Structure formats: structure tokens, C-alpha cells
CSV table of C-alpha atoms in Angstrom, one decimal:
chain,number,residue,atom,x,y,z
T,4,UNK,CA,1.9,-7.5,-45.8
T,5,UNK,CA,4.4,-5.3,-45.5
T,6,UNK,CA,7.6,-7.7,-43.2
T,7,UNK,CA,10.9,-6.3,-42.4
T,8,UNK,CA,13.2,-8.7,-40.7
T,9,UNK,CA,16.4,-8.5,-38.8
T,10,UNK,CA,18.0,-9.6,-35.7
T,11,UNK,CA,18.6,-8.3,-32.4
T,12,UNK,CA,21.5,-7.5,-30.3
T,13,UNK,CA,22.3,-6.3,-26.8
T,14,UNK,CA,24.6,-3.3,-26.4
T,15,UNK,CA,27.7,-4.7,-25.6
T,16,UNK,CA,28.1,-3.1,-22.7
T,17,UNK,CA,25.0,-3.7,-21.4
T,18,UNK,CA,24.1,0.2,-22.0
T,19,UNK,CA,19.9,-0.6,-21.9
T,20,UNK,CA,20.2,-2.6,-19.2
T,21,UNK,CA,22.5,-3.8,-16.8
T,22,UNK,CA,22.8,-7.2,-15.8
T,23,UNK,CA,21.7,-10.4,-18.0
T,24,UNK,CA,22.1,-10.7,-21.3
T,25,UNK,CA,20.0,-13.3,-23.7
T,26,UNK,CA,19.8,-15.1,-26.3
T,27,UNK,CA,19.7,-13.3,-29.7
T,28,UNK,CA,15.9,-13.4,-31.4
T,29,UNK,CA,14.8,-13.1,-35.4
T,30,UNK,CA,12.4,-9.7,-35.2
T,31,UNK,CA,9.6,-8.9,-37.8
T,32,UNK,CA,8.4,-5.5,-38.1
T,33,UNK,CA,4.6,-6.3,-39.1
T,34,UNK,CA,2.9,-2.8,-40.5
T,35,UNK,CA,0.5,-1.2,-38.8
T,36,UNK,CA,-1.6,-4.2,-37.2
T,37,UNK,CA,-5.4,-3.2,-38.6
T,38,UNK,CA,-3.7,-3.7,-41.9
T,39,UNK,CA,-2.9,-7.2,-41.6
T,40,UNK,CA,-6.6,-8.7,-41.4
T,41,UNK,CA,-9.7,-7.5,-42.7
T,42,UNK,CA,-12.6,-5.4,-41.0
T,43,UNK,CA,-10.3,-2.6,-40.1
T,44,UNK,CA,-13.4,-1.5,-38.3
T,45,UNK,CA,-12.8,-3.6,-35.3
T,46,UNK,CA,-10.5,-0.9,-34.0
T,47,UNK,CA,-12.3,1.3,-32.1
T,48,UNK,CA,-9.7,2.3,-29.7
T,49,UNK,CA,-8.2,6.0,-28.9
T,50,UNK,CA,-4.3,4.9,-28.4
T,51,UNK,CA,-2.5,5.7,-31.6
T,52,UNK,CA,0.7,6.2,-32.9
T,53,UNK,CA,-0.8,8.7,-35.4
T,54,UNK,CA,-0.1,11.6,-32.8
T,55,UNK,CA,3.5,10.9,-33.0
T,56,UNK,CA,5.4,12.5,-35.8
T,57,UNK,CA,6.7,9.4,-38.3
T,58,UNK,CA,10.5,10.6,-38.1
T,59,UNK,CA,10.3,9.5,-33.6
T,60,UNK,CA,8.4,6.9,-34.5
T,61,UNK,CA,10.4,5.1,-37.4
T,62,UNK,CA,13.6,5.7,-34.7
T,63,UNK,CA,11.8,4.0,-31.7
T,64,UNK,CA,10.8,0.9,-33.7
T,65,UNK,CA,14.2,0.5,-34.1
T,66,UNK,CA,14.9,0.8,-30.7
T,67,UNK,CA,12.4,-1.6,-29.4
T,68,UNK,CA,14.1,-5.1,-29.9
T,69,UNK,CA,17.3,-3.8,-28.0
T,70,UNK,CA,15.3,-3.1,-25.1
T,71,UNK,CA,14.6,-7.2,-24.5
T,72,UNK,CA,16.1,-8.6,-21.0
T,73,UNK,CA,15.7,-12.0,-19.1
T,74,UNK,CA,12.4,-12.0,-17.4
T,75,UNK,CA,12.1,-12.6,-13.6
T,76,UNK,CA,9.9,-15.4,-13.3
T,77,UNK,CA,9.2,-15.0,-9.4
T,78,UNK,CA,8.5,-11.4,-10.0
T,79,UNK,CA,5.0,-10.4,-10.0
T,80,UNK,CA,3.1,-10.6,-13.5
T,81,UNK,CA,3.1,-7.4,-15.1
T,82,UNK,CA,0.3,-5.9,-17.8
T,83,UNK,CA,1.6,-5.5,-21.4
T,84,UNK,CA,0.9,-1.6,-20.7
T,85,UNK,CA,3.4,0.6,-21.6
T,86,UNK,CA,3.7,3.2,-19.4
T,87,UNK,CA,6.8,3.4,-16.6
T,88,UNK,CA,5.9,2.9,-13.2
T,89,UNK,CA,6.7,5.3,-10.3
T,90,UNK,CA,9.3,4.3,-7.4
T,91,UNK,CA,6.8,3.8,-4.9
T,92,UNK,CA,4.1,0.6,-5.2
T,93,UNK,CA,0.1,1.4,-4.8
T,94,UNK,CA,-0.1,1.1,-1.6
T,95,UNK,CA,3.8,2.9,-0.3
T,96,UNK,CA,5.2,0.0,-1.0
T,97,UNK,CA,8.8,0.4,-2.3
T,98,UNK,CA,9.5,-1.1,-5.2
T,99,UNK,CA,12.3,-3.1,-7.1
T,100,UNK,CA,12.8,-3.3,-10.8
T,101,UNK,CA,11.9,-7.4,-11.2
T,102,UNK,CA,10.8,-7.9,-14.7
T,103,UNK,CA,8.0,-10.4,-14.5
T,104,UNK,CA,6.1,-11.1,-17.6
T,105,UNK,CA,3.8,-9.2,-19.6
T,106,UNK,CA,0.3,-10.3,-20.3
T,107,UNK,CA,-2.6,-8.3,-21.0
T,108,UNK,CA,-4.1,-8.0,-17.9
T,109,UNK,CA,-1.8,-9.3,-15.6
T,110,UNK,CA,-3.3,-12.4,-13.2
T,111,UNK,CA,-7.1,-11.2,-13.9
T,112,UNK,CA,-6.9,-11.4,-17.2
T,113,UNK,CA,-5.9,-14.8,-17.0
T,114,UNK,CA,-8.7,-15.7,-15.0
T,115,UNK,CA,-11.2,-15.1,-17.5
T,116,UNK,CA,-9.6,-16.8,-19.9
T,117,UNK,CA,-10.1,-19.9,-17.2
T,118,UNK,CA,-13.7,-19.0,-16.6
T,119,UNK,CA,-14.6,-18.6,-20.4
T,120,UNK,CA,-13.0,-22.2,-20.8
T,121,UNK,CA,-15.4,-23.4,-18.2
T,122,UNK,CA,-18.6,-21.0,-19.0
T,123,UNK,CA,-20.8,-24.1,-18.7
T,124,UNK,CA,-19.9,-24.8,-15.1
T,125,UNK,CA,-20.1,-21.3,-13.2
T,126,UNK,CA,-21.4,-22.0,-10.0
T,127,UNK,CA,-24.8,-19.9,-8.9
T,128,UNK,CA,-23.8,-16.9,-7.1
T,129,UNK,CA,-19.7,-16.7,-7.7
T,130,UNK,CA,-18.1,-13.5,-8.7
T,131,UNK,CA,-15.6,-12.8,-10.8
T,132,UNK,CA,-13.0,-11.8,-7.8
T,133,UNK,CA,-14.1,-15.5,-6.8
T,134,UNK,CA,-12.5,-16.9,-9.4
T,135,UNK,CA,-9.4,-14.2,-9.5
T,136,UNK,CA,-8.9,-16.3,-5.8
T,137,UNK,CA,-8.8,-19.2,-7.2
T,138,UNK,CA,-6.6,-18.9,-9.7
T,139,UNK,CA,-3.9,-16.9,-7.5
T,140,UNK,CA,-4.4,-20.5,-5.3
T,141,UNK,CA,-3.7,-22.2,-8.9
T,142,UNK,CA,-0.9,-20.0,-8.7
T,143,UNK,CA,0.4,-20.7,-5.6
T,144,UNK,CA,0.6,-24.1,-6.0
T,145,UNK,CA,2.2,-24.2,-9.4
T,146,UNK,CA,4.4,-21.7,-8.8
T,147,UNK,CA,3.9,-18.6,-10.5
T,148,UNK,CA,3.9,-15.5,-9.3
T,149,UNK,CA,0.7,-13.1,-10.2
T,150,UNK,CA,0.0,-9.4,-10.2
T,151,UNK,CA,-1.8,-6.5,-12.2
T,152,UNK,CA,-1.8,-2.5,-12.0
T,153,UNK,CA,-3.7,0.5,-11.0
T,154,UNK,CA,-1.9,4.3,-12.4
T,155,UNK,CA,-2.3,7.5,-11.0
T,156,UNK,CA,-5.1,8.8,-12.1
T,157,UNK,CA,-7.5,6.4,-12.1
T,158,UNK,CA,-11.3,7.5,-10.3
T,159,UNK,CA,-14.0,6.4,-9.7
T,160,UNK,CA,-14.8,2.3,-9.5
T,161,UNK,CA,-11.8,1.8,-12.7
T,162,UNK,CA,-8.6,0.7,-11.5
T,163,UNK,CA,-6.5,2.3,-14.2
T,164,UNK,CA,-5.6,-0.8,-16.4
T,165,UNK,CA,-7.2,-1.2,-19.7
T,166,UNK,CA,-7.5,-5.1,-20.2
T,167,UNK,CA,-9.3,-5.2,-16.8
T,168,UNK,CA,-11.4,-1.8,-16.9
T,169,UNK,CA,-12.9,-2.6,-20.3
T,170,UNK,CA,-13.8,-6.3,-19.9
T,171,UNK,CA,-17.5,-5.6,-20.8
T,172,UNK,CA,-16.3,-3.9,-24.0
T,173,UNK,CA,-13.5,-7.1,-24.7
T,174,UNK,CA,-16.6,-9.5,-24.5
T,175,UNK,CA,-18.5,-7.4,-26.8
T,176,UNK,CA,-15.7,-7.6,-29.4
T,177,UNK,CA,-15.2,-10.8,-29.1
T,178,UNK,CA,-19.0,-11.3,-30.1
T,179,UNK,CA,-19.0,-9.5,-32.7
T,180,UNK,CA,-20.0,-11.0,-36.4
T,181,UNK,CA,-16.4,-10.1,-37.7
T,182,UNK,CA,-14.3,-10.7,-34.9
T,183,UNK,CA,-13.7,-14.7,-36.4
T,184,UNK,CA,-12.2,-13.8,-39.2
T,185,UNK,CA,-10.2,-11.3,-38.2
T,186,UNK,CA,-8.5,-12.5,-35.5
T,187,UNK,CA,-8.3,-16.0,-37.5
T,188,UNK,CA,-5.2,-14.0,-38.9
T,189,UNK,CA,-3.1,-12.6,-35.6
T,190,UNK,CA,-4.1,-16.3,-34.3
T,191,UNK,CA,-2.5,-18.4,-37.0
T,192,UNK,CA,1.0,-15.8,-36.3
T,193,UNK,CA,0.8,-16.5,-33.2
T,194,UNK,CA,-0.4,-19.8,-31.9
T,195,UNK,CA,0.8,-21.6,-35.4
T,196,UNK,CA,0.4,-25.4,-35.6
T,197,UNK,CA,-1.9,-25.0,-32.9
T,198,UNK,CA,-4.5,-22.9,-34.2
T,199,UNK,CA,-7.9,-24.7,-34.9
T,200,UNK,CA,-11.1,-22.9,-35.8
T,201,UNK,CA,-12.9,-24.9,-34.5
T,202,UNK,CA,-11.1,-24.4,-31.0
T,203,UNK,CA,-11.8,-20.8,-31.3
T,204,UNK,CA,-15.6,-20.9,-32.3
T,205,UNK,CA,-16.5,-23.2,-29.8
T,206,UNK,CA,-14.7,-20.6,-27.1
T,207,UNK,CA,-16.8,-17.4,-28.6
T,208,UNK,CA,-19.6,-19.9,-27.9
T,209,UNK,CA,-18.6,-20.2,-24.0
T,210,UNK,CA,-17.7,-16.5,-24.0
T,211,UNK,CA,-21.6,-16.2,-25.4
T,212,UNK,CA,-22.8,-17.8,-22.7
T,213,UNK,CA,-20.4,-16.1,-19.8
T,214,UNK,CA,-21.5,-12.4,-21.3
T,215,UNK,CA,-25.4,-13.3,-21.1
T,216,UNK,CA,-24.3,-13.9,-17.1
T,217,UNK,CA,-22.0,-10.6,-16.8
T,218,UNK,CA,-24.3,-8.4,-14.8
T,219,UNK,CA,-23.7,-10.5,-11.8
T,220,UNK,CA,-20.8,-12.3,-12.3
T,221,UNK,CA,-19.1,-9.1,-12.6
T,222,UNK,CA,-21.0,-7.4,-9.9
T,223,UNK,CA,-22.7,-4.5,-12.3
T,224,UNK,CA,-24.9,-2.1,-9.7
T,225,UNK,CA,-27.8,0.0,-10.8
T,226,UNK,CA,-26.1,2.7,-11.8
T,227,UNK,CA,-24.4,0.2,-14.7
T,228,UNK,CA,-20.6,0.5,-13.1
T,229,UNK,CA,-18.7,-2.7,-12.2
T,230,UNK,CA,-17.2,-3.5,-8.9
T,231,UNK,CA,-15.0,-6.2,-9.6
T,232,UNK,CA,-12.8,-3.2,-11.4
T,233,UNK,CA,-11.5,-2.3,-8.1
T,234,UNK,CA,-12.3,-5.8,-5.9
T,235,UNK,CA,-9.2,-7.5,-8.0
T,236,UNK,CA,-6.8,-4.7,-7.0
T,237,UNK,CA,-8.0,-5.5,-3.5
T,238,UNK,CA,-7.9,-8.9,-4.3
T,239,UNK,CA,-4.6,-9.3,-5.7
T,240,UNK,CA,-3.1,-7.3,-2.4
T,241,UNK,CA,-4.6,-9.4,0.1
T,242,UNK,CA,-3.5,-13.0,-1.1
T,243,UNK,CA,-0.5,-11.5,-1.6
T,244,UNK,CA,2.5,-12.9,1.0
T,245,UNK,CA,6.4,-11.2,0.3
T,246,UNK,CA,5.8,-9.2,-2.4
T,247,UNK,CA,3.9,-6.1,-3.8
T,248,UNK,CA,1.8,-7.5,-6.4
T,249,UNK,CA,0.5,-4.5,-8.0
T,250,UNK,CA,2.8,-1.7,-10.0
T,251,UNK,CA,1.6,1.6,-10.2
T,252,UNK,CA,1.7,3.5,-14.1
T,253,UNK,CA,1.9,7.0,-14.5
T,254,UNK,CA,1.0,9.1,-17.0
T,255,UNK,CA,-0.8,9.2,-20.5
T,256,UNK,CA,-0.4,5.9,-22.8
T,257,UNK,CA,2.1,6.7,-25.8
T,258,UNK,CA,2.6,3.0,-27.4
T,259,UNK,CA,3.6,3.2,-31.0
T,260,UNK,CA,4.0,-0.6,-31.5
T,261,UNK,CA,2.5,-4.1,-29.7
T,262,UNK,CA,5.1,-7.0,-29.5
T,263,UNK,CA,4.7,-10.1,-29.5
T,264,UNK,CA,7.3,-12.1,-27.8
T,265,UNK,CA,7.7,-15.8,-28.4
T,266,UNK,CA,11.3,-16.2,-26.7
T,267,UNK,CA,10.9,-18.1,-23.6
T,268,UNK,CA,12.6,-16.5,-20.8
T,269,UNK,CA,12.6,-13.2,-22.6
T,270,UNK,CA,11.0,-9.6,-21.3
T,271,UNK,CA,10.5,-6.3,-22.7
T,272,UNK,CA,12.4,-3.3,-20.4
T,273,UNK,CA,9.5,-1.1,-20.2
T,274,UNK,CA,10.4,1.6,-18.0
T,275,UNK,CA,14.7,1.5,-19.6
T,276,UNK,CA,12.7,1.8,-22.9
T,277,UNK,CA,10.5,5.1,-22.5
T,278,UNK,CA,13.2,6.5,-20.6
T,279,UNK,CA,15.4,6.2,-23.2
T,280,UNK,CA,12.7,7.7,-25.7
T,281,UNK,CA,12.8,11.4,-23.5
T,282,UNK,CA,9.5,9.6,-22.3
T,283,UNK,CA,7.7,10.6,-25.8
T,284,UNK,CA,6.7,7.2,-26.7
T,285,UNK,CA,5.8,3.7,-25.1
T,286,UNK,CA,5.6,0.0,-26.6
T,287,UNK,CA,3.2,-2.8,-25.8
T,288,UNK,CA,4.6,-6.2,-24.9
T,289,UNK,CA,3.2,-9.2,-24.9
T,290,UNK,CA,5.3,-11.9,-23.5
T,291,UNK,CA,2.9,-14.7,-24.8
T,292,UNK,CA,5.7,-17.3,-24.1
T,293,UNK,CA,4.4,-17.8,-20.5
T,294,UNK,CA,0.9,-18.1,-21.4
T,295,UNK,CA,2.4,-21.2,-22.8
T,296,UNK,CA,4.7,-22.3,-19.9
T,297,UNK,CA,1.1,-21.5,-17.6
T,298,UNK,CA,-0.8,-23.9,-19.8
T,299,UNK,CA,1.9,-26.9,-19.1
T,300,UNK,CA,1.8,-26.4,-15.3
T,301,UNK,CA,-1.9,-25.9,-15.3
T,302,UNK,CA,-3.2,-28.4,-17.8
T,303,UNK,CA,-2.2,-32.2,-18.1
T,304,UNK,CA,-4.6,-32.3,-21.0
T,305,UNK,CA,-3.2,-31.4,-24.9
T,306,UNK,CA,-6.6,-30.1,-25.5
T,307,UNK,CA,-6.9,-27.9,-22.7
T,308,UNK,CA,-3.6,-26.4,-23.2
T,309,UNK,CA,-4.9,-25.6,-26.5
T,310,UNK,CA,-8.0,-24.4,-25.6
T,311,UNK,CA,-5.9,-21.9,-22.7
T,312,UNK,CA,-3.9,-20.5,-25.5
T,313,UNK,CA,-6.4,-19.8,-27.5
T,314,UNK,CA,-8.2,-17.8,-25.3
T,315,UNK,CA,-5.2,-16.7,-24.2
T,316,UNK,CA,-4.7,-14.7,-27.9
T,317,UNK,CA,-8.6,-13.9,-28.4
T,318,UNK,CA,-8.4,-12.1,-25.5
T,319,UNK,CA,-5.1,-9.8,-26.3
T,320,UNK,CA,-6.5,-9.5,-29.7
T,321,UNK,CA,-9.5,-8.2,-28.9
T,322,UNK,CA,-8.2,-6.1,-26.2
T,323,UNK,CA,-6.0,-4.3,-28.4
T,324,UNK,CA,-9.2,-3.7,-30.7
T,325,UNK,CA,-11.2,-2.1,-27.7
T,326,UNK,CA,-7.9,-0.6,-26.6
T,327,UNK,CA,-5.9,1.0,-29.8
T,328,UNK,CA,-7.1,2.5,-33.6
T,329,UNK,CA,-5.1,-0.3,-35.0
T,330,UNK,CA,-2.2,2.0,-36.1
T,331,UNK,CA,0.3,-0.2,-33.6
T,332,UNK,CA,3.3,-1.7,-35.2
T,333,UNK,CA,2.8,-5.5,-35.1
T,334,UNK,CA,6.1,-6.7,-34.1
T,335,UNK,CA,7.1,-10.9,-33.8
T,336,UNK,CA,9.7,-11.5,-32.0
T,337,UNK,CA,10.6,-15.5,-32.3
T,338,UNK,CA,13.6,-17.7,-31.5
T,339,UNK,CA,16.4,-17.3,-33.9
């Protein structure tokens, strides 16, 4: 494995962004993420940073971990999808530049990490935009703020965002033969003391059982499309109160790298960051710090939060294999 390592440091005059500053962070620079675990296969995705010449690319990397802010925690959850966002919301909405967090997904994905904990006990008849309710009523109550994405050119029943578009495809990966020990390896990195295998065979079991139910749990017509693709856009607007839930992306995805941020507090500066790149190239973020604060607030048991998390990180793993060719830059970005 091929690690670089150096620390961060804001601008000092706050030329990325303007307002707060944080906390410096220790950054590794990864390699090319298919590298780092076996069955390169997995990656069957068409985002690559191979269409990027190397000399842009080696520059942006370098760029990436100056491009880290304070994250708005009562700003609507944001995907880890790299693309800027136009000035107006989905629906006309204007909107502000809050910097929630980034999870893959945004609030949805988070409820099928829920679900998949709870396979065994789906009720007869609920729906996946059932459960996206219920958790925004979790949210509600424990204070955090949810949300998601469309862009502008999504058709027919896709909303535009990846992690929520592909579900199907995510279960499938996650099912398949060499997923284990692959993602044994991004696991370990990420969830560290935590991770236990047998945590994380026991929740492909559950995610087993969910996909042999997927037809109707996420609504699948005749014609094999899915309608819960666009009911949790729908969904996330209408339970929404004061604020605009859902961001709007524009254009084609240009990510060169996926971070992984472990700084609580911390957010990546999406839009600051392709703008400063001439729009040319993009960076995932995944600020899986919060999936950790979540799992406090939802879960009074140290098994369950285990269990959350590591769902959590199956989930963004295999996402990025249905999502990317693997050629991504894995960055860690941890407390100094």
C-alpha cells in the first residue's frame, strides 16, 4: 500500500472559504482504492479518474484537504456526491450554502442501513418510503436534520443520486461471494477497534433476507423500474418544515478521489472545491464521523451502535463499487 501522509492547513486568510476555521487533521493519501484489497473485480462502476490527465489530478489531490470547513449540523444532510449544486433548490427554492454532512445517500441511505439491521422484523405490506418516514421522525426527535438530492438531468422514475438510484445493484454487491473479504479491508480503516466479522456476516445475512423481499418493499412495477426512486424525493419534501431538504447537482460526475473523514465537526467544501478546480474535477466525501454521532443518539445499546456502523461502511463500500472503476484516491482524513 502505497501511504503518503501530511497535515492540513487552512489558508490563512481564509481564501477557500470564509468564515470558520478548524482544527488541523493528519491526511493519508491511500492509492487508488481497488488496489488496496483484493478482487479488483468488484469495481464495476463508470466514474473514473482515468479520464483526467495525471498532471490535474496529482495537483487536485493536493488541493483536497485545504478545502475542509466546520460542518453545519442543522443543515440538511447532504450525499457524498461531488458535483456543485445550482443557486436555486429542486423545487425554486432559494438556497444557502449550509454545509451539512456528507453520507452516501443522504437520510435514505441511512434508512436502509436501519431496515437491513432489522430485516427479520419488516412488517407485511410496508415500503421502503415507509421506513424513509420513520426515520426522518427518528430524526426529528433526536435532532438531526435529513436530506438527499435530485440533479438536473435526471428522467424517468431515477432521482439523480447514485447511492439511492442503484440500491438494487448495492444489495447485489453486497451479496456477492467476494464482497467479505474485500471490504474486510476498507472496514478495518475505517471502523478500527470496532470492526468484527462476525458483525458484518451476520448483517449480509439480514441484507439476504431484505433483497429476497425487494420487489415490494421497494415498490418494483412490471415493467422492472422502482418507485421509491422518486417517492423519497417526495418524501423528504413533504416532512420537511423550515428548510429545503433536497440540493439540486448539476452536471457530469468528475470525482478523482473519495474521502474519508473521521474529524468530528469537520465537512468537505464541495462546491469552493470544484470551483476552484475550473470545474474539471470533483472529490467524494464521506463525513463518516456523524454516522457515529447518529449511532449515539439513536442507539442506547453498544451492540447496536456497532451493528449501525457497520452497515453504515458496507453500504458506502459497496456503493462506491457499483458506483466507481475503483481508480478513486482513498484519502483518511483523522484527528491529528
Amino acid at each position: 500500500m502505497n501511504t503518503k501522509s501530511n497535515t492540513e492547513s487552512m489558508g490563512e486568510n481564509g481564501e477557500h472559504r470564509e468564515g470558520k476555521r478548524i482544527e488541523r487533521a493528519e491526511i493519508k493519501m491511500l492509492g487508488p482504492i481497488s488496489y488496496i484489497a483484493p478482487h479488483e473485480g468488484l469495481w464495476t462502476g463508470s466514474i473514473s479518474r482515468k479520464a483526467h490527465q495525471s498532471e490535474r489530478v496529482t495537483g487536485a489531490l493536493q488541493e483536497i484537504p485545504h478545502y475542509f470547513v466546520m460542518a453545519d449540523t442543522d443543515a440538511p444532510e447532504r450525499c457524498i456526491d461531488g458535483r456543485p449544486k445550482v443557486k436555486k433548490g429542486a423545487r425554486g427554492h432559494l438556497q444557502e450554502m449550509h454545509l451539512g454532512p456528507q453520507t452516501p445517500g443522504g437520510t435514505p441511505a441511512m434508512t436502509l442501513a436501519y431496515r437491513i439491521m432489522n430485516a427479520g422484523t419488516l412488517p407485511e405490506g410496508k415500503k421502503f418510503c415507509d421506513d424513509l418516514k420513520d426515520t426522518i421522525g427518528l430524526c426529528k426527535k433526536h435532532g438531526i436534520s435529513f436530506g438527499g438530492h435530485i440533479d438536473d438531468h435526471n428522467h424517468g422514475f431515477n432521482c439523480g443520486c447514485g447511492a439511492i438510484d442503484k440500491i438494487p445493484e448495492i444489495f447485489k454487491k453486497i451479496l456477492e461471494p467476494e464482497f467479505k473479504e474485500s471490504a474486510s479491508v476498507y472496514l478495518k480503516a475505517i471502523l478500527g477497534e470496532r470492526f468484527d466479522a462476525d458483525v458484518m456476516q451476520s448483517l449480509i445475512g439480514r441484507a439476504d433476507e431484505l433483497n429476497a423481499q425487494n420487489g415490494n418493499y421497494l415498490e418494483q412495477t412490471a415493467d422492472g423500474d422502482y418507485l421509491f426512486r422518486k417517492k423519497v424525493i417526495e418524501t423528504l419534501e413533504t416532512e420537511a418544515t423550515n428548510v429545503q431538504p433536497v440540493e439540486e447537482l448539476i452536471g457530469d460526475h468528475r470525482e478523482i478521489a473519495l474521502v474519508v473523514n473521521l474529524v468530528p465537526g469537520s465537512t468537505f467544501d464541495r462546491d469552493a472545491f470544484t470551483k476552484a478546480q475550473g470545474s474539471e474535477v470533483q472529490a467524494f466525501n464521506y463525513d463518516f464521523w456523524v454516522s457515529e454521532d447518529f449511532a449515539n443518539k439513536l442507539f442506547k445499546s453498544e451492540k447496536k451502535r456497532t451493528e449501525f456502523l457497520t452497515i453504515r461502511a458496507m453500504l458506502g463500500i459497496a456503493t462506491a463499487m457499483v458506483l466507481t472503476d475503483g481508480s478513486m484516491e482513498l484519502i483518511l482524513r483523522t484527528k491529528k
